[in-house]
Short mmCIF file of C-alpha atoms and ligand atoms in Angstrom, two decimals:
data_model
loop_
_atom_site.label_atom_id
_atom_site.label_comp_id
_atom_site.label_asym_id
_atom_site.label_seq_id
_atom_site.Cartn_x
_atom_site.Cartn_y
_atom_site.Cartn_z
CA UNK A 27 6.60 -73.41 13.32
CA UNK A 28 4.40 -72.29 10.64
CA UNK A 29 0.74 -72.87 10.85
CA UNK A 30 -1.08 -72.45 7.44
CA UNK A 31 -4.61 -73.16 7.04
CA UNK A 32 -4.91 -74.01 3.44
CA UNK A 33 -3.13 -76.74 1.43
CA UNK A 34 0.43 -76.65 -0.04
CA UNK A 35 -1.56 -77.23 -3.49
CA UNK A 36 -3.86 -74.16 -2.84
CA UNK A 37 -0.95 -71.78 -1.76
CA UNK A 38 0.98 -72.54 -4.85
CA UNK A 39 -1.69 -72.06 -7.04
CA UNK A 40 -3.50 -68.95 -5.74
CA UNK A 41 -3.02 -66.03 -8.40
CA UNK A 42 -1.87 -62.63 -6.72
CA UNK A 43 -0.01 -59.53 -7.88
CA UNK A 44 3.31 -59.65 -9.32
CA UNK A 45 5.45 -56.56 -9.13
CA UNK A 46 8.32 -56.52 -6.44
CA UNK A 47 9.93 -53.34 -5.29
CA UNK A 48 13.53 -52.97 -5.70
CA UNK A 49 13.76 -53.40 -1.61
CA UNK A 50 11.39 -56.66 -1.47
CA UNK A 51 13.66 -58.16 -4.30
CA UNK A 52 16.93 -57.28 -2.35
CA UNK A 53 15.55 -58.75 0.91
CA UNK A 54 14.46 -62.10 -0.92
CA UNK A 55 17.76 -62.46 -2.49
CA UNK A 56 19.50 -61.64 0.85
CA UNK A 57 17.26 -64.43 2.68
CA UNK A 58 18.48 -66.83 0.13
CA UNK A 59 15.11 -67.44 -1.91
CA UNK A 60 16.06 -65.25 -4.84
CA UNK A 61 17.70 -67.51 -7.22
CA UNK A 62 14.51 -68.30 -9.42
CA UNK A 63 13.50 -64.66 -9.06
CA UNK A 64 16.92 -63.46 -10.46
CA UNK A 65 16.76 -66.08 -13.39
CA UNK A 66 12.98 -65.67 -14.29
CA UNK A 67 11.69 -62.05 -13.04
CA UNK A 68 11.58 -59.48 -15.53
CA UNK A 69 13.40 -56.23 -14.50
CA UNK A 70 11.23 -53.26 -15.41
CA UNK A 71 12.76 -49.64 -15.72
CA UNK A 72 9.50 -48.02 -16.48
CA UNK A 73 5.69 -47.89 -16.68
CA UNK A 74 3.39 -46.44 -19.17
CA UNK A 75 0.54 -44.11 -18.15
CA UNK A 76 -2.41 -44.14 -21.03
CA UNK A 77 -5.34 -41.58 -20.92
CA UNK A 78 -7.10 -39.44 -23.49
CA UNK A 79 -5.53 -41.34 -26.47
CA UNK A 80 -2.12 -40.53 -25.39
CA UNK A 81 0.70 -42.96 -23.81
CA UNK A 82 3.25 -41.69 -21.49
CA UNK A 83 6.27 -43.63 -20.26
CA UNK A 84 7.42 -42.84 -16.32
CA UNK A 85 11.07 -43.71 -16.36
CA UNK A 86 11.34 -45.26 -13.02
CA UNK A 87 15.26 -45.92 -13.15
CA UNK A 88 16.13 -42.44 -14.48
CA UNK A 89 14.05 -40.81 -11.75
CA UNK A 90 15.22 -42.81 -8.83
CA UNK A 91 18.93 -43.35 -9.36
CA UNK A 92 18.53 -46.65 -11.09
CA UNK A 93 15.97 -48.35 -8.65
CA UNK A 94 13.69 -50.66 -10.60
CA UNK A 95 10.86 -53.21 -9.97
CA UNK A 96 10.96 -56.78 -10.84
CA UNK A 97 7.75 -58.31 -12.52
CA UNK A 98 7.62 -61.97 -10.52
CA UNK A 99 4.18 -63.37 -9.43
CA UNK A 100 3.47 -63.71 -5.86
CA UNK A 101 2.62 -67.21 -6.41
CA UNK A 102 6.20 -67.98 -7.39
CA UNK A 103 7.62 -66.13 -4.24
CA UNK A 104 5.13 -68.19 -2.07
CA UNK A 105 6.45 -71.53 -3.92
CA UNK A 106 10.12 -70.39 -3.45
CA UNK A 107 9.47 -69.77 0.46
CA UNK A 108 7.80 -73.17 0.71
CA UNK A 109 10.36 -75.07 -0.85
CA UNK A 110 13.35 -73.05 1.24
CA UNK A 111 11.23 -73.75 4.29
CA UNK A 112 10.83 -77.41 3.53
CA UNK A 113 14.72 -77.82 2.69
CA UNK A 114 15.45 -76.17 6.02
CA UNK A 115 13.52 -79.23 8.03
CA UNK A 116 11.73 -76.73 10.07
CA UNK A 117 8.11 -77.50 10.51
CA UNK A 118 5.42 -76.01 8.18
CA UNK A 119 1.95 -77.55 8.62
CA UNK A 120 -0.33 -77.10 5.87
CA UNK A 121 -4.47 -77.51 6.55
CA UNK A 122 -4.04 -76.51 10.14
CA UNK A 123 -7.41 -76.25 11.53
CA UNK A 124 -9.10 -74.36 14.67
CA UNK A 125 -6.18 -72.38 15.28
CA UNK A 126 -6.82 -70.22 18.47
CA UNK A 127 -4.42 -68.02 20.41
CA UNK A 128 -4.64 -67.46 24.33
CA UNK A 129 -2.38 -65.68 26.93
CA UNK A 130 -0.72 -63.32 24.25
CA UNK A 131 -0.56 -60.72 27.52
CA UNK A 132 1.51 -62.93 29.24
CA UNK A 133 5.13 -64.46 28.49
CA UNK A 134 4.10 -67.82 27.41
CA UNK A 135 1.15 -67.53 24.62
CA UNK A 136 -0.63 -70.69 24.05
CA UNK A 137 -1.61 -71.54 20.11
CA UNK A 138 -4.08 -74.37 19.84
CA UNK A 139 -4.82 -76.20 16.59
CA UNK A 140 -6.14 -79.43 14.90
CA UNK A 141 -4.01 -81.20 12.28
CA UNK A 142 -4.79 -84.39 10.75
CA UNK A 143 -7.35 -85.18 13.16
CA UNK A 144 -5.48 -84.63 16.30
CA UNK A 145 -5.60 -81.39 18.92
CA UNK A 146 -2.28 -80.00 19.65
CA UNK A 147 -1.04 -76.97 21.78
CA UNK A 148 1.95 -74.92 21.14
CA UNK A 149 3.85 -72.79 23.95
CA UNK A 150 5.42 -70.07 22.14
CA UNK A 151 7.68 -67.21 23.03
CA UNK A 152 6.31 -64.98 20.25
CA UNK A 153 3.54 -65.38 17.62
CA UNK A 154 3.64 -63.58 14.27
CA UNK A 155 0.15 -62.97 12.93
CA UNK A 156 0.65 -63.32 9.04
CA UNK A 157 -2.56 -64.74 8.60
CA UNK A 158 -4.26 -62.22 6.26
CA UNK A 159 -7.29 -59.93 6.88
CA UNK A 160 -9.65 -62.73 7.50
CA UNK A 161 -7.36 -64.34 9.83
CA UNK A 162 -7.60 -65.40 13.52
CA UNK A 163 -4.60 -63.23 14.90
CA UNK A 164 -5.95 -59.64 14.70
CA UNK A 165 -9.47 -60.84 15.76
CA UNK A 166 -7.94 -62.42 19.06
CA UNK A 167 -6.94 -59.17 20.36
CA UNK A 168 -9.32 -57.88 22.75
CA UNK A 169 -11.65 -55.01 21.88
CA UNK A 170 -10.52 -51.46 22.94
CA UNK A 171 -6.93 -51.87 22.09
CA UNK A 172 -6.75 -51.50 18.21
CA UNK A 173 -7.61 -48.27 16.45
CA UNK A 174 -8.76 -49.02 12.76
CA UNK A 175 -9.08 -46.65 9.68
CA UNK A 176 -10.76 -47.88 6.30
CA UNK A 177 -12.13 -46.73 3.19
CA UNK A 178 -14.17 -48.64 0.57
CA UNK A 179 -14.33 -48.12 -3.22
CA UNK A 180 -17.12 -48.38 -5.52
CA UNK A 181 -15.50 -50.53 -7.75
CA UNK A 182 -13.60 -53.92 -8.26
CA UNK A 183 -10.80 -55.42 -10.38
CA UNK A 184 -11.58 -58.40 -12.84
CA UNK A 185 -8.28 -60.01 -13.40
CA UNK A 186 -7.28 -62.71 -16.16
CA UNK A 187 -4.30 -64.64 -16.83
CA UNK A 188 -3.70 -65.24 -20.52
CA UNK A 189 -1.50 -67.67 -22.18
CA UNK A 190 -0.05 -64.89 -24.82
CA UNK A 191 2.93 -63.02 -25.09
CA UNK A 192 2.40 -59.68 -23.27
CA UNK A 193 1.74 -57.00 -25.85
CA UNK A 194 3.71 -54.44 -24.00
CA UNK A 195 7.50 -54.48 -22.66
CA UNK A 196 6.44 -52.57 -19.66
CA UNK A 197 3.23 -52.32 -17.56
CA UNK A 198 0.48 -50.02 -18.79
CA UNK A 199 -2.03 -48.31 -16.45
CA UNK A 200 -5.00 -46.86 -18.52
CA UNK A 201 -7.64 -44.52 -17.59
CA UNK A 202 -10.43 -44.61 -19.73
CA UNK A 203 -14.11 -43.12 -19.96
CA UNK A 204 -14.93 -46.61 -19.50
CA UNK A 205 -13.02 -47.31 -16.36
CA UNK A 206 -9.52 -48.55 -15.45
CA UNK A 207 -7.50 -51.15 -17.34
CA UNK A 208 -4.01 -52.61 -16.56
CA UNK A 209 -1.72 -54.59 -18.82
CA UNK A 210 0.70 -56.66 -16.74
CA UNK A 211 2.49 -59.97 -17.22
CA UNK A 212 4.11 -63.01 -15.61
CA UNK A 213 6.51 -63.98 -18.14
CA UNK A 214 7.47 -63.63 -21.67
CA UNK A 215 4.63 -65.84 -22.28
CA UNK A 216 2.07 -65.07 -20.01
CA UNK A 217 -0.05 -61.92 -19.76
CA UNK A 218 -1.99 -60.69 -16.62
CA UNK A 219 -4.80 -58.15 -17.39
CA UNK A 220 -7.21 -56.26 -15.26
CA UNK A 221 -10.21 -54.24 -15.86
CA UNK A 222 -12.30 -52.08 -13.41
CA UNK A 223 -15.87 -53.62 -13.00
CA UNK A 224 -18.61 -52.70 -10.54
CA UNK A 225 -18.21 -54.24 -6.75
CA UNK A 226 -21.03 -56.73 -7.10
CA UNK A 227 -20.11 -57.81 -10.47
CA UNK A 228 -20.73 -61.62 -11.35
CA UNK A 229 -17.93 -63.45 -13.26
CA UNK A 230 -20.48 -65.25 -15.16
CA UNK A 231 -21.32 -61.92 -16.85
CA UNK A 232 -17.85 -61.78 -17.96
CA UNK A 233 -17.27 -64.43 -20.90
CA UNK A 234 -13.76 -64.14 -22.34
CA UNK A 235 -14.94 -62.41 -25.66
CA UNK A 236 -16.57 -59.51 -23.35
CA UNK A 237 -13.25 -59.18 -21.46
CA UNK A 238 -11.05 -58.91 -24.57
CA UNK A 239 -13.56 -56.35 -26.14
CA UNK A 240 -13.26 -54.22 -23.16
CA UNK A 241 -9.54 -54.55 -22.58
CA UNK A 242 -9.29 -53.53 -26.32
CA UNK A 243 -11.23 -50.65 -25.97
CA UNK A 244 -9.80 -49.25 -22.68
CA UNK A 245 -6.18 -50.00 -23.60
CA UNK A 246 -6.77 -48.55 -27.17
CA UNK A 247 -3.71 -46.40 -28.63
CA UNK A 248 -2.90 -45.56 -32.16
CA UNK A 249 -0.89 -48.23 -33.85
CA UNK A 250 -1.04 -50.59 -31.08
CA UNK A 251 -2.45 -53.97 -30.80
CA UNK A 252 -3.50 -56.23 -28.14
CA UNK A 253 -2.52 -59.85 -28.53
CA UNK A 254 -5.31 -62.01 -27.16
CA UNK A 255 -4.75 -65.71 -25.91
CA UNK A 256 -6.41 -68.64 -23.90
CA UNK A 257 -7.58 -67.40 -20.44
CA UNK A 258 -6.72 -69.98 -17.61
CA UNK A 259 -7.65 -67.91 -14.66
CA UNK A 260 -10.43 -65.17 -14.21
CA UNK A 261 -11.31 -63.75 -10.65
CA UNK A 262 -12.63 -60.69 -9.09
CA UNK A 263 -10.62 -58.66 -6.65
CA UNK A 264 -12.57 -56.47 -4.16
CA UNK A 265 -10.92 -53.13 -3.06
CA UNK A 266 -10.47 -51.84 0.28
CA UNK A 267 -8.05 -49.55 2.12
CA UNK A 268 -7.80 -50.79 5.94
CA UNK A 269 -5.12 -50.06 8.66
CA UNK A 270 -5.30 -51.33 12.43
CA UNK A 271 -2.63 -50.23 14.97
CA UNK A 272 -0.75 -50.88 16.92
CA UNK A 273 0.46 -53.96 15.20
CA UNK A 274 1.41 -55.63 18.25
CA UNK A 275 -0.61 -56.76 21.41
CA UNK A 276 1.80 -58.44 24.15
CA UNK A 277 3.57 -61.15 22.61
CA UNK A 278 1.40 -61.29 19.46
CA UNK A 279 2.62 -59.35 16.32
CA UNK A 280 0.67 -58.47 13.09
CA UNK A 281 2.35 -58.23 9.72
CA UNK A 282 0.97 -57.86 6.26
CA UNK A 283 -2.86 -58.37 5.39
CA UNK A 284 -3.37 -58.97 9.09
CA UNK A 285 -2.74 -55.48 9.95
CA UNK A 286 -3.69 -53.49 6.73
CA UNK A 287 -5.15 -53.78 3.25
CA UNK A 288 -4.38 -51.53 0.37
CA UNK A 289 -6.46 -51.36 -3.03
CA UNK A 290 -4.17 -53.17 -5.69
CA UNK A 291 -3.42 -50.13 -7.89
CA UNK A 292 0.29 -49.86 -7.62
CA UNK A 293 0.97 -53.48 -6.33
CA UNK A 294 2.00 -52.42 -2.50
CA UNK A 295 0.17 -55.38 -0.78
CA UNK A 296 2.94 -57.99 -0.95
CA UNK A 297 5.71 -55.30 -0.79
CA UNK A 298 4.39 -54.15 2.51
CA UNK A 299 3.94 -57.53 3.83
CA UNK A 300 7.77 -58.31 2.95
CA UNK A 301 8.82 -55.14 4.70
CA UNK A 302 6.55 -55.98 7.90
CA UNK A 303 8.15 -59.24 8.32
CA UNK A 304 11.77 -58.07 7.56
CA UNK A 305 11.34 -55.51 10.43
CA UNK A 306 9.89 -58.21 12.49
CA UNK A 307 12.68 -60.83 11.93
CA UNK A 308 15.27 -58.11 12.75
CA UNK A 309 13.37 -57.36 15.97
CA UNK A 310 13.11 -60.95 16.90
CA UNK A 311 16.69 -61.71 16.12
CA UNK A 312 17.85 -58.99 18.22
CA UNK A 313 15.71 -60.11 21.14
CA UNK A 314 17.21 -63.47 21.08
CA UNK A 315 20.64 -62.25 20.72
CA UNK A 316 20.84 -59.38 23.38
CA UNK A 317 17.72 -59.57 25.21
CA UNK A 318 16.96 -56.27 24.24
CA UNK A 319 13.01 -55.61 23.50
CA UNK A 320 13.80 -52.33 21.87
CA UNK A 321 13.24 -53.64 18.35
CA UNK A 322 10.10 -55.42 19.08
CA UNK A 323 8.74 -52.32 21.24
CA UNK A 324 9.37 -50.15 18.20
CA UNK A 325 7.93 -52.58 15.73
CA UNK A 326 4.56 -51.14 14.92
CA UNK A 327 5.82 -47.60 14.84
CA UNK A 328 8.48 -48.51 12.48
CA UNK A 329 6.12 -50.17 10.11
CA UNK A 330 3.47 -47.50 10.25
CA UNK A 331 5.31 -44.83 8.54
CA UNK A 332 5.70 -47.07 5.50
CA UNK A 333 2.25 -48.48 5.94
CA UNK A 334 0.62 -44.80 5.84
CA UNK A 335 2.92 -43.90 2.83
CA UNK A 336 1.76 -47.05 0.81
CA UNK A 337 -2.00 -46.05 1.90
CA UNK A 338 -1.60 -42.91 0.63
CA UNK A 339 0.09 -43.95 -2.79
CA UNK A 340 -2.39 -46.68 -3.34
CA UNK A 341 -5.45 -44.52 -2.60
CA UNK A 342 -3.93 -41.80 -5.11
CA UNK A 343 -3.27 -44.09 -7.76
CA UNK A 344 -6.60 -45.78 -7.37
CA UNK A 345 -8.70 -42.46 -7.64
CA UNK A 346 -6.56 -40.99 -10.24
CA UNK A 347 -7.07 -44.03 -12.35
CA UNK A 348 -10.38 -45.35 -12.04
CA UNK A 349 -13.99 -43.83 -13.01
CA UNK A 350 -15.75 -43.36 -9.74
CA UNK A 351 -19.74 -43.80 -11.08
CA UNK A 352 -20.87 -41.50 -8.49
CA UNK A 353 -18.37 -38.73 -9.58
CA UNK A 354 -19.30 -35.96 -11.70
CA UNK A 355 -17.27 -34.41 -14.78
CA UNK A 356 -15.44 -32.19 -12.57
CA UNK A 357 -13.84 -35.16 -10.69
CA UNK A 358 -12.98 -36.74 -14.07
CA UNK A 359 -11.34 -33.55 -15.24
CA UNK A 360 -9.35 -33.18 -11.90
CA UNK A 361 -7.84 -36.95 -12.59
CA UNK A 362 -6.88 -36.09 -16.18
CA UNK A 363 -5.06 -32.80 -14.99
CA UNK A 364 -3.07 -34.80 -12.35
CA UNK A 365 -2.27 -37.46 -15.20
CA UNK A 366 -1.12 -34.50 -17.48
CA UNK A 367 0.96 -33.13 -14.80
CA UNK A 368 2.45 -36.41 -13.85
CA UNK A 369 3.48 -36.86 -17.61
CA UNK A 370 4.83 -33.33 -18.14
CA UNK A 371 6.64 -32.52 -14.95
CA UNK A 372 9.84 -34.42 -13.89
CA UNK A 373 9.10 -33.57 -10.10
CA UNK A 374 5.65 -34.87 -10.34
CA UNK A 375 6.73 -38.08 -12.03
CA UNK A 376 9.47 -38.50 -9.72
CA UNK A 377 6.84 -38.59 -6.79
CA UNK A 378 5.08 -41.41 -8.74
CA UNK A 379 8.42 -43.13 -9.45
CA UNK A 380 9.82 -43.22 -5.99
CA UNK A 381 6.80 -44.42 -4.39
CA UNK A 382 6.39 -47.21 -7.22
CA UNK A 383 9.81 -48.63 -6.85
CA UNK A 384 9.37 -48.48 -3.10
CA UNK A 385 10.94 -46.65 -0.07
CA UNK A 386 14.23 -48.07 1.09
CA UNK A 387 13.68 -51.16 3.58
CA UNK A 388 15.89 -49.64 6.53
CA UNK A 389 17.64 -51.84 8.78
CA UNK A 390 17.03 -51.92 12.56
CA UNK A 391 20.40 -51.26 14.45
CA UNK A 392 21.35 -53.59 17.37
CA UNK A 393 21.69 -50.43 19.84
C1 DHB B 661 -0.09 -56.34 -10.94
C2 DHB B 661 -1.07 -55.87 -9.96
C3 DHB B 661 -1.12 -54.66 -9.45
O1 DHB B 661 -1.95 -54.50 -8.76
C4 DHB B 661 -0.47 -53.80 -10.27
O2 DHB B 661 -0.47 -52.59 -9.74
C5 DHB B 661 0.61 -54.04 -11.22
C6 DHB B 661 0.74 -55.27 -11.58
C7 DHB B 661 -0.06 -57.89 -11.37
O3 DHB B 661 -0.77 -58.57 -10.87
O4 DHB B 661 0.91 -57.96 -12.35
#
């Protein structure tokens, strides 16, 4: 049984990130929800780093033995998952209200909720808390159980979706004196662009002309032109790093943003969530098939390694590519030196590439 707080329309319209690691793509195809992803996703074998008037390509494929990323919006992944669930006939309730958990310590947790005006109670074997950072699941764990670690950033991202063919074949990550900019895409007709802005920035102060002017100056490169188009979505994403562990309390298992948040630079959020639920699904299958709880018992620890790798990678990409308004010239020079090293040393570029395309989603053995 899946309980979703929002409406189907909301879930299918919400714009999120758009880069799938090789392992995420493989898992979605294996799970039978990869048809549209294979038909419409754009496979990228490289990214560009732009800084100090230079542009350098990091050859992801060549540096990782042929692993690549697929540009396919999280919104599209969500649509595909909802459609597959609807086809399966298994229950998926939208607009579930007042969801509460009880008894996760025991062997029959109870999930209560309201739907279409009526109160309901579910008696579950297990509860998967996939309800995001602000969801009810993590908050249901009694005080003193979870350890948490976090870091804030003195900036946010302003993102726009623009109906114009991307001005680049591959993503461009730019560090500029005025701040970070990213040129991404959703299709051959739709561009997705981001700008570093102040954390308390108001959308009203960013009319389209200002967004384009700022993108033009931060992404500028000799002989290259940014194509502009109609903006259909504009939003501000706060930046936060956060980890809670263990990702399990009794019969409740946390996955994705319910347990951890990364800043968006490097697009790890969705990929980490897919890795969590892949590990959890295998552990649950194993438990029902063999009665062994080894997979469930090892779930949190298994996920934590990848979680912390993504934490470090996302933090590193973020501090290297953004201009911290409180930082001095020394910090700026360190970031430029790091970018120069990455774009001149195969060893350094390989570090970026293998993290970017993602660690292999390892399988739990049934032993
Ligand atoms: C996108 C988002 C990211 O955070 C990123 O690193 C690359 C691309 C995107 O939304 O397309």
